[in-house]
mmCIF file of C-alpha atoms in Angstrom:
data_model
loop_
_atom_site.group_PDB
_atom_site.id
_atom_site.type_symbol
_atom_site.label_atom_id
_atom_site.label_comp_id
_atom_site.label_asym_id
_atom_site.label_seq_id
_atom_site.Cartn_x
_atom_site.Cartn_y
_atom_site.Cartn_z
ATOM 1 C CA MET A 11 60.563 19.143 -54.003
ATOM 2 C CA PRO A 12 61.884 17.554 -50.837
ATOM 3 C CA ASP A 13 62.766 13.742 -51.087
ATOM 4 C CA ALA A 14 61.424 10.988 -48.559
ATOM 5 C CA ARG A 15 64.459 11.313 -46.432
ATOM 6 C CA SER A 16 64.178 15.041 -45.948
ATOM 7 C CA ARG A 17 60.403 14.445 -45.038
ATOM 8 C CA CYS A 18 61.323 11.928 -42.408
ATOM 9 C CA GLY A 19 63.974 14.261 -40.822
ATOM 10 C CA ALA A 20 61.443 17.108 -40.587
ATOM 11 C CA ILE A 21 59.017 14.636 -38.756
ATOM 12 C CA ARG A 22 61.626 13.792 -36.260
ATOM 13 C CA ILE A 23 62.481 17.232 -35.547
ATOM 14 C CA LYS A 24 58.863 18.285 -34.993
ATOM 15 C CA SER A 25 58.296 15.348 -32.716
ATOM 16 C CA ALA A 26 61.389 16.099 -30.430
ATOM 17 C CA ALA A 27 60.277 19.715 -30.295
ATOM 18 C CA ARG A 28 56.894 18.635 -29.083
ATOM 19 C CA GLN A 29 58.361 16.251 -26.332
ATOM 20 C CA LYS A 30 60.599 19.218 -25.227
ATOM 21 C CA ALA A 31 57.783 21.476 -24.797
ATOM 22 C CA THR A 32 55.684 19.036 -22.731
ATOM 23 C CA LYS A 33 58.642 17.814 -20.442
ATOM 24 C CA PRO A 34 58.798 19.856 -17.223
ATOM 25 C CA GLU A 35 61.858 21.820 -16.467
ATOM 26 C CA PRO A 36 63.977 20.269 -13.559
ATOM 27 C CA GLY A 37 62.569 21.388 -10.264
ATOM 28 C CA ALA A 38 59.450 22.722 -11.822
ATOM 29 C CA ARG A 39 56.103 21.934 -10.035
ATOM 30 C CA PRO A 40 53.919 19.368 -11.800
ATOM 31 C CA VAL A 41 50.912 21.045 -13.399
ATOM 32 C CA LYS A 42 47.719 19.612 -12.052
ATOM 33 C CA ALA A 43 44.901 18.909 -14.510
ATOM 34 C CA LYS A 44 41.922 21.104 -13.939
ATOM 35 C CA ALA A 45 38.932 19.472 -12.464
ATOM 36 C CA LYS A 46 35.877 19.419 -14.875
ATOM 37 C CA ARG A 47 33.095 21.531 -13.965
ATOM 38 C CA GLY A 48 29.493 21.337 -14.437
ATOM 39 C CA ARG A 49 27.105 18.371 -14.351
ATOM 40 C CA PRO A 50 28.881 14.830 -14.202
ATOM 41 C CA SER A 51 28.869 12.509 -17.018
ATOM 42 C CA LYS A 52 26.364 9.822 -16.991
ATOM 43 C CA GLN A 53 29.163 7.183 -16.109
ATOM 44 C CA GLU A 54 30.124 9.312 -13.235
ATOM 45 C CA GLN A 55 26.394 9.670 -12.145
ATOM 46 C CA ALA A 56 25.975 5.853 -12.547
ATOM 47 C CA ARG A 57 29.114 5.289 -10.183
ATOM 48 C CA ARG A 58 28.253 7.655 -7.436
ATOM 49 C CA GLY A 59 24.492 6.792 -7.691
ATOM 50 C CA ASP A 60 21.656 8.909 -8.800
ATOM 51 C CA PRO A 61 21.816 12.206 -6.621
ATOM 52 C CA ARG A 62 18.074 12.684 -6.597
ATOM 53 C CA GLU A 63 17.477 9.200 -5.172
ATOM 54 C CA LEU A 64 20.234 9.750 -2.557
ATOM 55 C CA LEU A 65 18.771 12.793 -1.342
ATOM 56 C CA LEU A 66 15.389 11.418 -1.182
ATOM 57 C CA ASP A 67 16.790 8.428 0.844
ATOM 58 C CA ALA A 68 18.569 10.748 2.876
ATOM 59 C CA VAL A 69 15.451 12.930 3.924
ATOM 60 C CA HIS A 70 13.547 9.972 4.722
ATOM 61 C CA GLU A 71 16.333 8.615 6.924
ATOM 62 C CA VAL A 72 16.893 11.992 8.835
ATOM 63 C CA MET A 73 13.180 12.511 9.519
ATOM 64 C CA VAL A 74 12.778 9.014 10.848
ATOM 65 C CA ALA A 75 15.807 9.252 13.038
ATOM 66 C CA LYS A 76 14.634 12.740 14.357
ATOM 67 C CA ASN A 77 10.860 11.907 14.383
ATOM 68 C CA SER A 78 10.124 15.028 12.720
ATOM 69 C CA ILE A 79 9.962 16.853 9.455
ATOM 70 C CA ASP A 80 11.705 19.734 10.935
ATOM 71 C CA VAL A 81 15.225 18.936 9.209
ATOM 72 C CA SER A 82 17.645 21.265 7.499
ATOM 73 C CA VAL A 83 19.165 20.951 4.163
ATOM 74 C CA ALA A 84 22.557 20.661 5.628
ATOM 75 C CA GLU A 85 21.515 17.579 7.617
ATOM 76 C CA ILE A 86 19.933 16.078 4.518
ATOM 77 C CA ALA A 87 23.077 16.861 2.334
ATOM 78 C CA GLU A 88 25.609 15.340 4.850
ATOM 79 C CA ARG A 89 23.450 12.313 5.127
ATOM 80 C CA ALA A 90 23.638 11.977 1.596
ATOM 81 C CA GLY A 91 27.096 12.836 0.902
ATOM 82 C CA GLN A 92 26.294 15.514 -1.200
ATOM 83 C CA SER A 93 26.673 19.420 -1.181
ATOM 84 C CA PRO A 94 23.737 21.494 -0.092
ATOM 85 C CA ALA A 95 23.824 22.939 -3.450
ATOM 86 C CA VAL A 96 22.626 19.833 -5.072
ATOM 87 C CA VAL A 97 19.300 20.074 -3.252
ATOM 88 C CA GLN A 98 18.922 23.456 -4.911
ATOM 89 C CA TYR A 99 19.947 22.373 -8.144
ATOM 90 C CA HIS A 100 17.805 19.217 -8.530
ATOM 91 C CA PHE A 101 14.632 20.285 -6.254
ATOM 92 C CA GLY A 102 14.645 23.882 -5.846
ATOM 93 C CA GLY A 103 15.153 23.796 -2.285
ATOM 94 C CA LYS A 104 13.799 21.922 0.625
ATOM 95 C CA ALA A 105 10.320 22.274 -0.159
ATOM 96 C CA GLY A 106 10.594 20.804 -3.564
ATOM 97 C CA LEU A 107 12.457 18.035 -1.949
ATOM 98 C CA LEU A 108 9.925 17.085 0.600
ATOM 99 C CA GLN A 109 7.243 17.307 -2.122
ATOM 100 C CA ALA A 110 9.250 15.109 -4.277
ATOM 101 C CA LEU A 111 9.600 12.600 -1.412
ATOM 102 C CA MET A 112 5.803 12.453 -0.631
ATOM 103 C CA ARG A 113 5.202 12.069 -4.535
ATOM 104 C CA ARG A 114 7.454 9.202 -4.646
ATOM 105 C CA GLY A 115 5.491 7.435 -1.852
ATOM 106 C CA ALA A 116 2.351 8.376 -3.292
ATOM 107 C CA ASP A 117 3.247 6.906 -6.795
ATOM 108 C CA ARG A 118 4.055 3.782 -5.204
ATOM 109 C CA SER A 119 1.008 3.753 -3.155
ATOM 110 C CA VAL A 120 -1.197 4.410 -6.339
ATOM 111 C CA ALA A 121 0.413 1.587 -8.432
ATOM 112 C CA GLN A 122 -0.163 -0.937 -5.481
ATOM 113 C CA LEU A 123 -3.897 -0.043 -5.225
ATOM 114 C CA SER A 124 -4.474 -0.115 -8.849
ATOM 115 C CA ASP A 125 -2.932 -3.547 -8.876
ATOM 116 C CA LEU A 126 -5.200 -4.609 -5.839
ATOM 117 C CA ILE A 127 -8.274 -3.236 -7.572
ATOM 118 C CA ARG A 128 -7.749 -5.341 -10.537
ATOM 119 C CA MET A 129 -6.818 -8.651 -8.693
ATOM 120 C CA ASP A 130 -9.416 -11.518 -8.752
ATOM 121 C CA LEU A 131 -9.826 -11.330 -4.927
ATOM 122 C CA SER A 132 -12.888 -11.019 -2.598
ATOM 123 C CA PRO A 133 -13.613 -7.594 -1.102
ATOM 124 C CA GLU A 134 -12.590 -8.728 2.238
ATOM 125 C CA ARG A 135 -9.083 -10.057 1.026
ATOM 126 C CA LYS A 136 -8.561 -6.593 -0.700
ATOM 127 C CA ILE A 137 -9.406 -4.817 2.376
ATOM 128 C CA ALA A 138 -7.063 -6.967 4.504
ATOM 129 C CA ALA A 139 -3.923 -6.447 2.036
ATOM 130 C CA HIS A 140 -4.688 -2.865 1.914
ATOM 131 C CA ILE A 141 -4.747 -2.267 5.730
ATOM 132 C CA ARG A 142 -1.543 -4.342 6.224
ATOM 133 C CA GLY A 143 0.029 -2.580 3.454
ATOM 134 C CA LEU A 144 -0.935 0.897 4.940
ATOM 135 C CA VAL A 145 0.045 0.033 8.468
ATOM 136 C CA LYS A 146 3.642 -1.102 7.095
ATOM 137 C CA ALA A 147 4.034 1.991 5.210
ATOM 138 C CA TYR A 148 3.367 4.149 8.237
ATOM 139 C CA TYR A 149 5.624 2.116 10.157
ATOM 140 C CA GLN A 150 8.388 2.568 7.644
ATOM 141 C CA ALA A 151 7.658 6.352 7.169
ATOM 142 C CA PRO A 152 5.924 7.626 10.432
ATOM 143 C CA TYR A 153 6.437 11.187 9.314
ATOM 144 C CA VAL A 154 3.847 10.874 6.220
ATOM 145 C CA TYR A 155 0.892 12.518 7.939
ATOM 146 C CA ALA A 156 2.851 15.377 9.093
ATOM 147 C CA LEU A 157 4.337 15.888 5.924
ATOM 148 C CA PHE A 158 0.972 15.736 4.255
ATOM 149 C CA ARG A 159 -0.283 18.353 6.457
ATOM 150 C CA TYR A 160 2.924 20.520 5.880
ATOM 151 C CA LEU A 161 2.500 20.451 2.160
ATOM 152 C CA SER A 162 -1.427 21.236 2.077
ATOM 153 C CA ASP A 163 -0.713 24.010 4.779
ATOM 154 C CA SER A 164 2.123 25.621 2.820
ATOM 155 C CA ALA A 165 0.549 25.257 -0.421
ATOM 156 C CA PRO A 166 -0.489 28.595 -2.264
ATOM 157 C CA GLU A 167 -3.947 29.859 -1.654
ATOM 158 C CA GLY A 168 -6.444 27.869 -3.655
ATOM 159 C CA GLU A 169 -4.034 25.103 -4.430
ATOM 160 C CA GLU A 170 -4.725 23.067 -1.099
ATOM 161 C CA GLU A 171 -7.239 21.056 -2.912
ATOM 162 C CA ALA A 172 -4.651 19.831 -5.583
ATOM 163 C CA VAL A 173 -2.658 18.480 -2.814
ATOM 164 C CA PHE A 174 -5.437 16.621 -1.213
ATOM 165 C CA ARG A 175 -6.368 15.080 -4.580
ATOM 166 C CA GLU A 176 -2.805 14.146 -5.373
ATOM 167 C CA PHE A 177 -1.909 12.417 -2.157
ATOM 168 C CA ALA A 178 -5.380 11.441 -0.638
ATOM 169 C CA GLN A 179 -7.908 10.864 -3.636
ATOM 170 C CA PRO A 180 -6.443 7.563 -4.648
ATOM 171 C CA ILE A 181 -7.243 6.038 -1.514
ATOM 172 C CA VAL A 182 -10.825 7.305 -1.554
ATOM 173 C CA GLU A 183 -11.203 5.962 -4.982
ATOM 174 C CA PHE A 184 -9.884 2.518 -3.651
ATOM 175 C CA TYR A 185 -12.424 2.415 -1.054
ATOM 176 C CA ASP A 186 -15.298 3.645 -3.489
ATOM 177 C CA SER A 187 -14.543 0.621 -5.816
ATOM 178 C CA VAL A 188 -13.931 -2.131 -2.977
ATOM 179 C CA LEU A 189 -16.972 -0.937 -0.720
ATOM 180 C CA ALA A 190 -19.067 -1.011 -3.944
ATOM 181 C CA GLN A 191 -17.837 -4.583 -4.871
ATOM 182 C CA GLY A 192 -18.631 -5.771 -1.163
ATOM 183 C CA TYR A 193 -22.071 -4.305 -1.229
ATOM 184 C CA ALA A 194 -22.939 -5.746 -4.653
ATOM 185 C CA GLU A 195 -21.688 -9.286 -3.543
ATOM 186 C CA GLY A 196 -23.718 -8.944 -0.353
ATOM 187 C CA VAL A 197 -20.829 -9.206 1.872
ATOM 188 C CA PHE A 198 -20.589 -5.494 3.233
ATOM 189 C CA LYS A 199 -23.079 -3.250 4.615
ATOM 190 C CA LYS A 200 -23.582 0.163 2.909
ATOM 191 C CA VAL A 201 -20.789 1.989 4.172
ATOM 192 C CA SER A 202 -19.380 5.589 3.475
ATOM 193 C CA SER A 203 -16.012 6.098 2.079
ATOM 194 C CA MET A 204 -15.733 9.023 4.180
ATOM 195 C CA HIS A 205 -15.983 7.068 7.301
ATOM 196 C CA MET A 206 -13.637 4.261 6.019
ATOM 197 C CA TYR A 207 -10.965 6.661 5.298
ATOM 198 C CA MET A 208 -11.009 8.340 8.580
ATOM 199 C CA MET A 209 -11.023 5.009 10.506
ATOM 200 C CA VAL A 210 -8.653 3.268 8.553
ATOM 201 C CA VAL A 211 -6.055 6.012 7.473
ATOM 202 C CA GLY A 212 -6.233 7.614 10.971
ATOM 203 C CA ALA A 213 -5.905 4.366 12.820
ATOM 204 C CA SER A 214 -2.914 3.415 10.581
ATOM 205 C CA ASP A 215 -1.138 6.616 11.108
ATOM 206 C CA HIS A 216 -1.863 7.618 14.672
ATOM 207 C CA ILE A 217 0.121 4.879 16.664
ATOM 208 C CA PHE A 218 3.324 5.711 14.669
ATOM 209 C CA ALA A 219 2.765 9.594 14.461
ATOM 210 C CA ARG A 220 2.463 9.526 18.147
ATOM 211 C CA ARG A 221 4.836 6.812 19.351
ATOM 212 C CA ARG A 222 6.362 9.266 21.858
ATOM 213 C CA LEU A 223 3.190 8.666 24.075
ATOM 214 C CA LEU A 224 3.554 4.832 24.229
ATOM 215 C CA PRO A 225 6.205 4.572 26.803
ATOM 216 C CA ALA A 226 4.302 6.942 29.138
ATOM 217 C CA LEU A 227 0.716 5.253 28.584
ATOM 218 C CA PHE A 228 1.720 1.690 27.683
ATOM 219 C CA GLY A 229 5.163 1.031 28.785
ATOM 220 C CA VAL A 230 6.024 0.274 24.957
ATOM 221 C CA ASP A 231 9.495 1.979 24.319
ATOM 222 C CA GLU A 232 9.650 0.683 20.735
ATOM 223 C CA ILE A 233 7.261 -0.611 18.189
ATOM 224 C CA THR A 234 8.929 -3.812 16.971
ATOM 225 C CA ASP A 235 8.053 -5.318 13.512
ATOM 226 C CA GLU A 236 6.139 -8.178 15.691
ATOM 227 C CA GLU A 237 4.048 -5.403 17.213
ATOM 228 C CA ARG A 238 3.283 -3.761 13.864
ATOM 229 C CA ARG A 239 2.171 -7.108 12.623
ATOM 230 C CA ASN A 240 -0.095 -7.675 15.675
ATOM 231 C CA TYR A 241 -1.460 -4.218 15.271
ATOM 232 C CA SER A 242 -2.112 -4.753 11.576
ATOM 233 C CA ASP A 243 -4.081 -8.084 12.409
ATOM 234 C CA PHE A 244 -6.142 -6.439 15.176
ATOM 235 C CA LEU A 245 -6.964 -3.336 12.883
ATOM 236 C CA THR A 246 -7.945 -5.540 9.908
ATOM 237 C CA GLU A 247 -10.121 -7.870 12.122
ATOM 238 C CA MET A 248 -11.984 -4.691 13.531
ATOM 239 C CA VAL A 249 -12.604 -3.067 10.293
ATOM 240 C CA LEU A 250 -13.891 -6.253 8.502
ATOM 241 C CA LYS A 251 -16.388 -7.007 11.526
ATOM 242 C CA GLY A 252 -17.748 -3.543 11.083
ATOM 243 C CA LEU A 253 -17.974 -3.950 7.257
ATOM 244 C CA ARG A 254 -19.683 -7.403 7.236
ATOM 245 C CA ARG A 255 -23.633 -7.586 6.839
#
């Protein structure tokens, strides 16, 4: 049986052999570590930012800049600093990305409408807050109606109604609730939710969706934030005058 001195000598020999094996020969090229493949770690994703949110922000920015929903995956990926393949990986393609963008906006809108319904406010103040929020949403994302039409027109046969219910029904339900409250309190006339939807949503969208007309017709080159607020006030006043008894 080897003594302690023999065992220590064996350990030193093995250690030296390992160091020699890992030490590159003189003049040899250093071996590069292989890049890790596959999905980045959670730490790496946190450092870069969530690629899904980066892509959603990028497609929003590109569509606003181009004033069109006709954008390419290459444009979106370049704006996000991502590979076009990442769009396919996370969303299944451009159609899935556009649907996710619309759904993100709709989810925020539904949450805001639900909060507004529950607030202890007069029906007039609820309508005013809603109109101002809606106009601001279209000001920030003027492509919304065009994207809504694209999603409904491109939906598989028989699934158009599902698109309408997901993205438009929450607004109709909000009108049902607030108009009923106003009528019950003797503040509003009896008004159809359909008329309310066409009036408010149409007026909120049209000025931004057709803003290319403004320079030729009105000499307005750009809708400023001040103009947006003035338009919100005007539309709110017109709608409330039409609702009151």
